[in-house]
Amino acid sequence: MLPQRAQAYVALTAGLAIAAVALLLVVGERPLVDREWLVLAVAGLIGLEHLFGTRLVRGGAQGETTTHEEAYIVALALLEPAPVVVAAVALGFTIGSFVTRRDPVKAFFNVSSMTLAAALAMLAVHGLGGGTSSSDRAIIAVAAGAAVFAAVHRLSVSGVLTLVGAGAF
């Protein structure tokens, strides 16, 4: 069982993810999706990639698995509206949790953390001019969004691992 502080951290991460997605839906572009098949295909690829992730052990049985979500986010952000990018990441991580039979609490945190990171990344993309145009500005916006995604995800995972005693923050 997770320590109480870690439980609160997981709940906070989920709450922040919900708030970030809600904000993205308010400010995001319309339509919400252009190519449903593309979003489902990317979500499926993210889910299947969990079978091939690199496992990094951090203190005891705790650790993290690294995959390449940033690449999917960049590609999808250049092709689809921001809200659906977040949906693909969340769905992909949900699929990945089932495929790898991840513990439910860990799966809930992972999906929440990735949703938060993706939503904040897409808010950055939107704030910098959006990603679905073919302009240089769109490419810069998406690159900045990828950096936001990586930073938020790294901080989120490091925080929970610290709270469960699996390493320093």
Coordinates of C-alpha atoms in Angstrom, one line a residue:
M1 CA 0.0 0.0 0.0
L2 CA 1.2 3.5 -0.8
P3 CA 2.1 5.9 2.0
Q4 CA -0.5 8.5 2.7
R5 CA 1.6 11.3 1.2
A6 CA 2.0 9.3 -2.0
Q7 CA -1.7 8.6 -2.1
A8 CA -2.4 12.4 -1.8
Y9 CA 0.2 13.0 -4.6
V10 CA -1.5 10.5 -6.9
A11 CA -4.9 12.2 -6.2
L12 CA -3.4 15.6 -6.8
T13 CA -1.9 14.5 -10.1
A14 CA -5.3 13.1 -11.2
G15 CA -7.0 16.3 -10.2
L16 CA -4.5 18.5 -12.0
A17 CA -4.8 16.3 -15.1
I18 CA -8.6 16.8 -15.1
A19 CA -8.3 20.6 -14.7
A20 CA -5.7 20.8 -17.5
V21 CA -7.8 18.8 -19.9
A22 CA -10.9 20.9 -19.0
L23 CA -8.9 24.1 -19.7
L24 CA -7.6 22.6 -23.0
L25 CA -11.2 21.8 -24.0
V26 CA -12.2 25.4 -23.3
V27 CA -9.4 27.0 -25.3
G28 CA -8.7 24.3 -27.8
E29 CA -9.5 24.4 -31.5
R30 CA -12.5 22.9 -33.2
P31 CA -13.2 20.3 -34.5
L32 CA -11.8 18.2 -31.7
V33 CA -10.7 15.5 -34.1
D34 CA -9.9 15.4 -37.8
R35 CA -8.9 11.7 -38.4
E36 CA -10.4 9.3 -35.9
W37 CA -8.4 6.4 -37.3
L38 CA -5.1 8.2 -36.8
V39 CA -5.8 8.9 -33.2
L40 CA -6.8 5.3 -32.5
A41 CA -3.8 4.0 -34.4
V42 CA -1.4 6.2 -32.3
A43 CA -3.2 5.2 -29.1
G44 CA -2.7 1.6 -30.0
L45 CA 1.0 2.1 -30.8
I46 CA 1.5 3.8 -27.5
G47 CA -0.2 1.0 -25.7
L48 CA 1.8 -1.7 -27.6
E49 CA 5.1 0.1 -27.0
H50 CA 4.7 -0.7 -23.3
L51 CA 5.7 -4.2 -24.2
F52 CA 9.1 -2.9 -25.4
G53 CA 9.9 -0.2 -22.9
T54 CA 13.2 0.0 -21.0
R55 CA 12.8 -0.6 -17.3
L56 CA 14.9 1.5 -14.9
V57 CA 14.9 0.1 -11.3
R58 CA 15.0 2.7 -8.6
G59 CA 15.1 1.5 -4.9
G60 CA 13.7 -1.9 -4.3
A61 CA 10.8 -3.1 -6.4
Q62 CA 10.0 0.5 -7.6
G63 CA 11.2 1.8 -10.9
E64 CA 10.1 3.4 -14.1
T65 CA 9.7 2.3 -17.7
T66 CA 10.8 4.6 -20.4
T67 CA 9.1 4.7 -23.8
H68 CA 9.0 7.3 -26.6
E69 CA 5.7 9.2 -26.1
E70 CA 7.3 12.5 -27.1
A71 CA 7.7 11.3 -30.7
Y72 CA 4.0 10.4 -30.9
I73 CA 3.0 13.7 -29.3
V74 CA 5.1 15.7 -31.8
A75 CA 3.8 13.8 -34.8
L76 CA 0.2 13.9 -33.7
A77 CA 0.3 17.6 -32.6
L78 CA 1.4 18.5 -36.1
L79 CA -1.6 16.7 -37.6
E80 CA -4.5 16.8 -35.1
P81 CA -6.1 19.4 -32.8
A82 CA -4.6 19.5 -29.3
P83 CA -7.4 17.9 -27.3
V84 CA -7.3 14.7 -29.3
V85 CA -3.5 14.4 -28.8
V86 CA -4.2 14.2 -25.0
A87 CA -6.9 11.7 -25.6
A88 CA -4.6 9.5 -27.7
V89 CA -1.9 9.6 -24.9
A90 CA -4.4 8.8 -22.2
L91 CA -6.0 6.0 -24.1
G92 CA -2.6 4.6 -25.1
F93 CA -1.4 4.5 -21.6
T94 CA -4.6 2.9 -20.5
I95 CA -4.1 0.2 -23.1
G96 CA -0.4 -0.2 -22.1
S97 CA -1.4 -0.7 -18.5
F98 CA -3.7 -3.5 -19.4
V99 CA -1.2 -5.1 -21.8
T100 CA 1.5 -5.1 -19.1
R101 CA -0.9 -6.0 -16.3
R102 CA 0.2 -3.1 -14.3
D103 CA -0.9 -2.7 -10.7
P104 CA -4.2 -0.6 -10.7
V105 CA -2.8 2.2 -8.5
K106 CA 0.4 2.4 -10.5
A107 CA -1.7 2.4 -13.7
F108 CA -4.0 5.1 -12.4
F109 CA -1.0 7.3 -11.5
N110 CA 0.7 6.6 -14.9
V111 CA -2.4 7.5 -16.9
S112 CA -3.0 10.6 -14.7
S113 CA 0.7 11.7 -15.0
M114 CA 0.8 11.3 -18.7
T115 CA -2.5 13.0 -19.2
L116 CA -1.3 16.0 -17.1
A117 CA 2.0 16.2 -19.0
A118 CA 0.3 15.9 -22.4
A119 CA -2.4 18.4 -21.6
L120 CA 0.1 21.0 -20.3
A121 CA 2.2 20.3 -23.4
M122 CA -0.8 20.9 -25.7
L123 CA -1.7 24.1 -23.7
A124 CA 1.8 25.3 -24.4
V125 CA 1.5 24.4 -28.1
H126 CA -1.8 26.2 -28.3
G127 CA -0.5 29.3 -26.5
L128 CA 2.5 29.5 -28.8
G129 CA 0.4 29.4 -32.0
G130 CA -0.9 25.9 -32.4
G131 CA 0.6 22.9 -34.1
T132 CA -1.7 21.9 -36.9
S133 CA -0.5 24.6 -39.4
S134 CA 2.5 24.1 -41.6
S135 CA 4.3 27.2 -40.5
D136 CA 7.6 27.5 -38.8
R137 CA 5.8 28.8 -35.7
A138 CA 3.8 25.6 -35.5
I139 CA 7.0 23.5 -35.5
I140 CA 8.5 25.7 -32.7
A141 CA 5.3 25.5 -30.7
V142 CA 5.3 21.7 -30.9
A143 CA 9.0 21.5 -30.0
A144 CA 8.3 23.7 -26.9
G145 CA 5.3 21.5 -26.1
A146 CA 7.5 18.4 -26.2
A147 CA 9.9 20.0 -23.8
V148 CA 7.0 20.9 -21.5
F149 CA 5.8 17.3 -21.7
A150 CA 9.2 15.9 -20.8
A151 CA 9.7 18.3 -17.9
V152 CA 6.2 17.7 -16.4
H153 CA 6.4 14.0 -16.8
R154 CA 9.9 13.8 -15.3
L155 CA 8.9 15.9 -12.3
S156 CA 5.7 14.0 -11.7
V157 CA 7.4 10.5 -11.8
S158 CA 10.4 11.7 -9.7
G159 CA 8.0 13.1 -7.1
V160 CA 6.0 9.9 -6.6
L161 CA 9.2 7.8 -6.6
T162 CA 10.6 10.0 -3.8
L163 CA 7.4 9.7 -1.8
V164 CA 7.5 5.9 -2.0
G165 CA 11.2 5.9 -1.0
A166 CA 12.6 4.8 -4.3
G167 CA 15.1 7.6 -4.8
A168 CA 15.9 11.2 -4.3
F169 CA 13.8 13.9 -6.0

